[in-house]
Coordinates of C-alpha atoms in Angstrom, one line a residue:
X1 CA -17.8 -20.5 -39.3
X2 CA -18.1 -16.6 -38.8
X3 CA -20.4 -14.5 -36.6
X4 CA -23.9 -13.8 -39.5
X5 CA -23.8 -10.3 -40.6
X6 CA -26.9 -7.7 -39.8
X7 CA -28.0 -6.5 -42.7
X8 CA -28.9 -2.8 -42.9
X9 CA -32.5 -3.8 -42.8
X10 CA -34.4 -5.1 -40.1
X11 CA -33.1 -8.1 -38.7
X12 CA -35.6 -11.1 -39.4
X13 CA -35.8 -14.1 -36.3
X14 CA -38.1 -16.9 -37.1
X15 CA -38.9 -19.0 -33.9
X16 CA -39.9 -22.7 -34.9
X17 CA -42.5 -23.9 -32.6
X18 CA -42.2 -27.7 -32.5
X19 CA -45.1 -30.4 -30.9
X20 CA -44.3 -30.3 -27.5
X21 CA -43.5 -27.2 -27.1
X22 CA -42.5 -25.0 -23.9
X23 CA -45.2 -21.7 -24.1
X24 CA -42.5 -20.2 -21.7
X25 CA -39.8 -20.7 -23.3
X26 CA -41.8 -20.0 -27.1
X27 CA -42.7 -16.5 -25.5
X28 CA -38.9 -15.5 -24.3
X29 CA -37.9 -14.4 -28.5
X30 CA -40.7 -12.6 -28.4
X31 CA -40.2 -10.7 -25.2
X32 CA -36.5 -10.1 -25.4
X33 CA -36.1 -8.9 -29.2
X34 CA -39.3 -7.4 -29.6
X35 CA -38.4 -5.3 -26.6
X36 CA -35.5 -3.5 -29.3
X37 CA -37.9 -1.3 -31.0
X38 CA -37.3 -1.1 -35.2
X39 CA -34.2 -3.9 -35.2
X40 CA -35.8 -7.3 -35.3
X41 CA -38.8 -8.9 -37.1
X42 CA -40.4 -11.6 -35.1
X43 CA -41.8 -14.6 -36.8
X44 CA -43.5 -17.8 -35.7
X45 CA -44.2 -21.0 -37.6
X46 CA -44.4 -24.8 -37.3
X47 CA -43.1 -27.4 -39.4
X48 CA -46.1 -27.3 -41.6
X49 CA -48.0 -24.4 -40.5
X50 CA -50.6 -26.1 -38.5
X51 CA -51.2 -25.8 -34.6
X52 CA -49.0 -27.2 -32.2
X53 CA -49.4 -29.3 -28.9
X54 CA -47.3 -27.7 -26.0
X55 CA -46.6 -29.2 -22.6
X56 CA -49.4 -27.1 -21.1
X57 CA -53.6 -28.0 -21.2
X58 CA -53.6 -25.6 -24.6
X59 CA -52.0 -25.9 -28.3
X60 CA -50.6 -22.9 -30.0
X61 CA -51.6 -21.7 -33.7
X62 CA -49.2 -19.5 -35.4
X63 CA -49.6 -17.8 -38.8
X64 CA -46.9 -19.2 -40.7
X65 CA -45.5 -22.4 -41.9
X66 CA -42.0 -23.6 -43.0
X67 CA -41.3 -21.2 -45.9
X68 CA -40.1 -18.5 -43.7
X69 CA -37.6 -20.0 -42.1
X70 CA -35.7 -19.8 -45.5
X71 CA -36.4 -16.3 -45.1
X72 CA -34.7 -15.5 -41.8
X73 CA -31.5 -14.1 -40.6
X74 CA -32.0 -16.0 -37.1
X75 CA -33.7 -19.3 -36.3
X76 CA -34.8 -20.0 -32.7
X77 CA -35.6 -23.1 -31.4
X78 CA -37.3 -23.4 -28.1
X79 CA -37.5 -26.8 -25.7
X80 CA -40.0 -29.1 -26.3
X81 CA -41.4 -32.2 -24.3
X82 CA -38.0 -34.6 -24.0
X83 CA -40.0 -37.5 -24.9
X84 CA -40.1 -36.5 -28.0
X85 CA -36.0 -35.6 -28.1
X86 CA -34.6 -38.5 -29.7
X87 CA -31.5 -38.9 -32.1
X88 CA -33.3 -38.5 -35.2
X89 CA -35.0 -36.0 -36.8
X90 CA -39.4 -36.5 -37.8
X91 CA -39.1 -36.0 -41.4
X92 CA -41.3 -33.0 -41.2
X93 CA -38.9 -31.4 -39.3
X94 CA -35.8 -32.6 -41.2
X95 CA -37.5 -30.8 -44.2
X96 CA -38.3 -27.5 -42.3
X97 CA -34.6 -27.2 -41.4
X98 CA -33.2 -28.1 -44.8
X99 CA -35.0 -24.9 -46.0
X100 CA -32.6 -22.9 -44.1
X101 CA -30.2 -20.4 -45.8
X102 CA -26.2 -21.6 -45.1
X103 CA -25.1 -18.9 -42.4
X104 CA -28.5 -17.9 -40.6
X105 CA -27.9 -17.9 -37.4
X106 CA -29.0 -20.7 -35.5
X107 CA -30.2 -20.5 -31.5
X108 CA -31.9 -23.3 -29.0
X109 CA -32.6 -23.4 -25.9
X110 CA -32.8 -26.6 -23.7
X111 CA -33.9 -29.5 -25.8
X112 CA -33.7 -27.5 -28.5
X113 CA -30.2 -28.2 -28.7
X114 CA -31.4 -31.9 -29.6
X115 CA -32.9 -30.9 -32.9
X116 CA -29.8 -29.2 -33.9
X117 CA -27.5 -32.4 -33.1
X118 CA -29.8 -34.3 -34.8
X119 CA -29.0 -32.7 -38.2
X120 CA -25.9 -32.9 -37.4
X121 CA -25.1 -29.2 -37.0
X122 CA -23.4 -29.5 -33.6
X123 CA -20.8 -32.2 -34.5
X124 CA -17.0 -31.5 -33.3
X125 CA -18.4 -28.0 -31.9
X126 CA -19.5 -26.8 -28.8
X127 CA -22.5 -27.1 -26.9
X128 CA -24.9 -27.1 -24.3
X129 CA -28.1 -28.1 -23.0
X130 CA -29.8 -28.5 -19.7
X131 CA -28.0 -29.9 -16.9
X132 CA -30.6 -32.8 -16.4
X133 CA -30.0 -33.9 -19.7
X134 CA -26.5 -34.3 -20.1
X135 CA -26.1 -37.9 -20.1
X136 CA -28.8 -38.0 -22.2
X137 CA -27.6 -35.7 -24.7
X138 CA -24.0 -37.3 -24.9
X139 CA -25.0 -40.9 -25.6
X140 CA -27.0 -39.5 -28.4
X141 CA -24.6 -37.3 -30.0
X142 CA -20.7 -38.6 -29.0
X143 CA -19.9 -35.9 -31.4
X144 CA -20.6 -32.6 -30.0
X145 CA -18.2 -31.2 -27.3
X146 CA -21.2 -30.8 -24.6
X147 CA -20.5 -28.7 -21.5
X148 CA -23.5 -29.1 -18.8
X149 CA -21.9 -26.6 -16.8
X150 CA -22.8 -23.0 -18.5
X151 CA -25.8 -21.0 -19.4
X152 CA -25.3 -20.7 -22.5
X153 CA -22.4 -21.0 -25.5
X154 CA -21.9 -18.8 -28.6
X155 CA -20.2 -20.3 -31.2
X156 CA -20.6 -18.0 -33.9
X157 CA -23.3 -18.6 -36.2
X158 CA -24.6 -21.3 -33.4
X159 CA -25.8 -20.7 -29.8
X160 CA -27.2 -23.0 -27.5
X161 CA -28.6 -22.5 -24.3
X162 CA -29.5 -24.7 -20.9
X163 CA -32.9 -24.6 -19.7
X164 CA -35.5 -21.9 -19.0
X165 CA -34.3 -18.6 -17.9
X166 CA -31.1 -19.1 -20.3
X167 CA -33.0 -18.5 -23.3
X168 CA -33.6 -15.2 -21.8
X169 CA -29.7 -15.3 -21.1
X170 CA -28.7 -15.9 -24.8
X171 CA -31.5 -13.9 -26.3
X172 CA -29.7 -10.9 -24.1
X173 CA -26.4 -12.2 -25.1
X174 CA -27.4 -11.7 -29.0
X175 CA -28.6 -8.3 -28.4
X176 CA -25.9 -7.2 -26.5
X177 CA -23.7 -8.4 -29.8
X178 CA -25.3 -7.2 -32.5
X179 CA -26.4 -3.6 -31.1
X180 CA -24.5 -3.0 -27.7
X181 CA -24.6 -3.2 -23.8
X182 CA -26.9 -0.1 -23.7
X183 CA -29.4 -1.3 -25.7
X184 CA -29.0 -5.0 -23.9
X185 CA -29.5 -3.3 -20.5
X186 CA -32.8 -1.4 -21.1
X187 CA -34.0 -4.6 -22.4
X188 CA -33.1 -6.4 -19.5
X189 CA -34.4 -3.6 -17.6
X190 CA -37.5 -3.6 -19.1
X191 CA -38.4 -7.6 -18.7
X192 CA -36.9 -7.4 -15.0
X193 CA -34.3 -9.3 -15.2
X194 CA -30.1 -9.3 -15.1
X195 CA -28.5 -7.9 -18.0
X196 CA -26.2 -11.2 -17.5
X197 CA -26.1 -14.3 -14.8
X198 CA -22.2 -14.6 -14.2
X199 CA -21.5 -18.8 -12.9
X200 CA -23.1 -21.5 -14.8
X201 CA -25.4 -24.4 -14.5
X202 CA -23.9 -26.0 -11.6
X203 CA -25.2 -23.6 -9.3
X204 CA -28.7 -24.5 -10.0
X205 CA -28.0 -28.1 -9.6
X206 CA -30.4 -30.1 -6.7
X207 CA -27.7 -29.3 -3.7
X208 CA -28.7 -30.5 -0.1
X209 CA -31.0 -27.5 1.4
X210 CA -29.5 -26.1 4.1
X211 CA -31.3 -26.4 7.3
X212 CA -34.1 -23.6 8.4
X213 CA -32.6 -22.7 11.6
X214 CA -29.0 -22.7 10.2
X215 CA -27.5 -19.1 9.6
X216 CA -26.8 -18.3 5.5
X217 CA -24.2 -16.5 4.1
X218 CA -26.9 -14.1 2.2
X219 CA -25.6 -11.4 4.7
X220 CA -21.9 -11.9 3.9
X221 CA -22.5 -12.0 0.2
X222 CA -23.8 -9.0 0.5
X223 CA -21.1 -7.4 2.5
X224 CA -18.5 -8.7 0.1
X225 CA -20.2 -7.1 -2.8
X226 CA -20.1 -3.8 -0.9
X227 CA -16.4 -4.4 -0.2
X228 CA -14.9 -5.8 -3.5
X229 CA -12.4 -3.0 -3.9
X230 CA -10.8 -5.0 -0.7
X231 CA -8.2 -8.1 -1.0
X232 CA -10.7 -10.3 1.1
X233 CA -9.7 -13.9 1.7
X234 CA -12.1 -16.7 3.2
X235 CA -10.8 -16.1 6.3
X236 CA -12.5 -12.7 6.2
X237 CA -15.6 -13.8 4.6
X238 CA -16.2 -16.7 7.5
X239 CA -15.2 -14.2 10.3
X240 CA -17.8 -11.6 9.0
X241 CA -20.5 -14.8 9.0
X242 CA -19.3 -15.5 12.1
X243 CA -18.5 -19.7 10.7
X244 CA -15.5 -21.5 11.1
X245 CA -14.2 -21.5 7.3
X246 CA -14.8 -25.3 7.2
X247 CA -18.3 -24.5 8.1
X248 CA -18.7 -21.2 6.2
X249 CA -17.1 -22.6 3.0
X250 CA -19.6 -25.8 3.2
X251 CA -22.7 -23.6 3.7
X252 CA -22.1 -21.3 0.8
X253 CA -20.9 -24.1 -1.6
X254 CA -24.6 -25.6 -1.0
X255 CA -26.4 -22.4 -1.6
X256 CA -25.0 -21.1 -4.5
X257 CA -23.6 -23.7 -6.1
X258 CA -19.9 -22.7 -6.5
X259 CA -16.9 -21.9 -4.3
X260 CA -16.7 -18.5 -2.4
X261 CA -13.2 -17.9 -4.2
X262 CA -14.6 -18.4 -7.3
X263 CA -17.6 -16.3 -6.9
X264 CA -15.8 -13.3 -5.5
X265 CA -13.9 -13.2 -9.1
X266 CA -17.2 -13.6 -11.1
X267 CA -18.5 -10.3 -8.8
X268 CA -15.6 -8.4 -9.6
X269 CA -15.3 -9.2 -13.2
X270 CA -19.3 -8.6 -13.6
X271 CA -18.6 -5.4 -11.5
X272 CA -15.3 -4.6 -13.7
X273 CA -18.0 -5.0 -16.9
X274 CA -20.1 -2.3 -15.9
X275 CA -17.4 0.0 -15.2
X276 CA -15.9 -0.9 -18.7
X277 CA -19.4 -0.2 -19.8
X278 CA -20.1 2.9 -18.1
X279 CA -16.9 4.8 -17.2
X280 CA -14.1 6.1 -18.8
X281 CA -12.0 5.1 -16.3
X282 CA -8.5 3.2 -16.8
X283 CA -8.2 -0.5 -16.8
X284 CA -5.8 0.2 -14.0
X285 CA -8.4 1.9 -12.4
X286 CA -11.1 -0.2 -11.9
X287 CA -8.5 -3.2 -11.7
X288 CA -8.5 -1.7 -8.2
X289 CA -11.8 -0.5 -7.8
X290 CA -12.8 -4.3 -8.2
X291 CA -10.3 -6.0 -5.8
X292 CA -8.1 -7.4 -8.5
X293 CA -4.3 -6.2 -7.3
X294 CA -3.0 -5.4 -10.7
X295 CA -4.4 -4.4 -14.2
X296 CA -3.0 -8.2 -15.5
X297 CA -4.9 -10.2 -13.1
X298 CA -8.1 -8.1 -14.6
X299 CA -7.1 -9.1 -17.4
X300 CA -6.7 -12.7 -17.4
X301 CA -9.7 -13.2 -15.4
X302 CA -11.8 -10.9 -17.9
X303 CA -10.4 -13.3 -20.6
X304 CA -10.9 -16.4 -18.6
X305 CA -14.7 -15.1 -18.3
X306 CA -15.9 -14.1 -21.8
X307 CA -12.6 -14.3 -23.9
X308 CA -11.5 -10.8 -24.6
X309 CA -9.3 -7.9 -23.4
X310 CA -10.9 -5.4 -20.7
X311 CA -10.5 -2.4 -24.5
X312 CA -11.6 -5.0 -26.6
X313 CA -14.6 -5.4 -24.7
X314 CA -14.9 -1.7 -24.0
X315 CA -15.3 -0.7 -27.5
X316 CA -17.6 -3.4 -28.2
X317 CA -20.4 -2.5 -25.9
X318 CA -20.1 0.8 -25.1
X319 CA -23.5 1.9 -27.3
X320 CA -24.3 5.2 -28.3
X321 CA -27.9 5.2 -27.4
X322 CA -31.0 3.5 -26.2
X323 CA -33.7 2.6 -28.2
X324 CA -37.1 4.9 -27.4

């Protein structure tokens, strides 16, 4: 199924607040569209219009009930408490989705993802949820091609997200589609947060806490991000923490969560990003501006990362202005 269409007027999301609900997560729609001044409506409602219980000491009343989801052009559906995340649908809620017009865009975060494999939206497609929930999620729904191991997947007209701060990841991934990088980044500039999280769930999995007195490798990160135009290897990343590489690749593996190889390629194709973003410099350019020895390798790891060529991606989100 295609990518939905923006119409020419303002964009309409409708966020579905179920029992249970995350006020966190419930607020992140809000907060990230609503930021984009005159481009998205922002609607609230609950399966039948009434208040809702969250997770928190307090319930939430909204204004609206089911009929304006079959109004919308984009349906969020935040987490909710997981006991209440089973493999069927409450009727209730079965109803409120079946009022939904074929194509809107759909978008969950967390357990959210749950409601939409329930209806059977996610079978023989891709998806995610949060990490904790995995198992969970696949003896539930065998169906859906589940990976535990990203932020957040778009799929076209279906995104799903992992817990927490990925809804604010997808949310910024949507605005970044449908109206640019610019207009993305002064968002994320505005809530205080990335304009993107390169890496995936696993490095927010429980990992072994280093102990106090032993050095990090915050330091050497650092230095490496200052030197990516460099071919460095592990052997120069342990040497500038002063480690052993056996030590030095241990340590950094249990604080963030991935390999140091691997995270010096999601720095330089983050870095490579901006400059696409920002520069009208040649992919050849910032190939080596980045670290990456040829123009190819930029490429393939560029693809690797978000599926599409360093131009591709340049006339995408290159935007023409910020929103005032």
């Amino acid at each position: 199924m295609g990518r939905t269409t923006l119409p020419e007027s303002t964009h309409r999301i409708v966020v579905l607040a179920l029992d249970g609900v995350y006020p966190f997560e419930l607020g992140i729609p809000n907060r990230i569209f609503g930021s984009v001044r005159g481009r998205y409506e922002l609607l609230t409602c609950t399966v039948d219009g009434r208040p809702v219980c969250t997770d928190a000491d307090f319930g939430i009343a909204v204004e609206h009930g089911p009929e304006v989801l079959r109004t919308a052009d984009t349906v969020v559906i935040p987490p909710f408490d997981l006991a209440l995340a089973t493999g069927e649908l409450p009727d209730p809620v079965s109803d409120a989705l079946a009022v939904i017009r074929p194509g809107t865009r759909l978008i969950s975060i967390c357990t959210g993802a749950f409601v939409l494999a329930a209806a059977g939206l996610l079978d023989d497609r891709p998806a995610t949820t949060h990490w904790a929930l995995a198992e969970r999620f696949r003896q539930l729904f065998p169906r859906v091609r589940l990976d535990p191991e990203v932020l957040f997947i778009d799929d076209g007209d279906i995104l799903t997200s992992a817990g927490a701060a990925s809804g604010i990841d997808v949310c910024l991934h949507v605005v970044r589609t449908d109206h640019g990088s610019q207009v993305a980044n002064h968002v994320a500039r505005a809530c205080v947060v990335p304009p993107w999280r390169e890496g995936g769930q696993a490095q927010y999995i429980e990992h072994p806490v280093p102990d106090s007195s032993a050095t990090t490798t915050a330091a050497t990160r650092q230095w490496a991000l200052e030197h990516l135009h460099l071919p460095l290897t592990l052997t120069d990343l342990a040497g500038q923490a002063q480690m052993s590489v056996r030590t030095f690749a241990r340590r950094f593996q249990d604080e963030v969560g991935t390999s140091p190889g691997r995270w010096l390629i999601q720095q330089r194709v983050s870095r490579a990003r901006q400059l696409l973003e920002t520069s009208d410099l040649s992919v050849d350019r910032i190939a080596g501006q980045v670290g990456f020895a040829t123009a190819t390798s930029l490429r393939q790891h560029l693809h690797a990362a978000i599926g599409v060529a360093p131009l591709t991606y340049r006339r995408t989100f290159r935007a023409t202005r910020v929103p005032q």
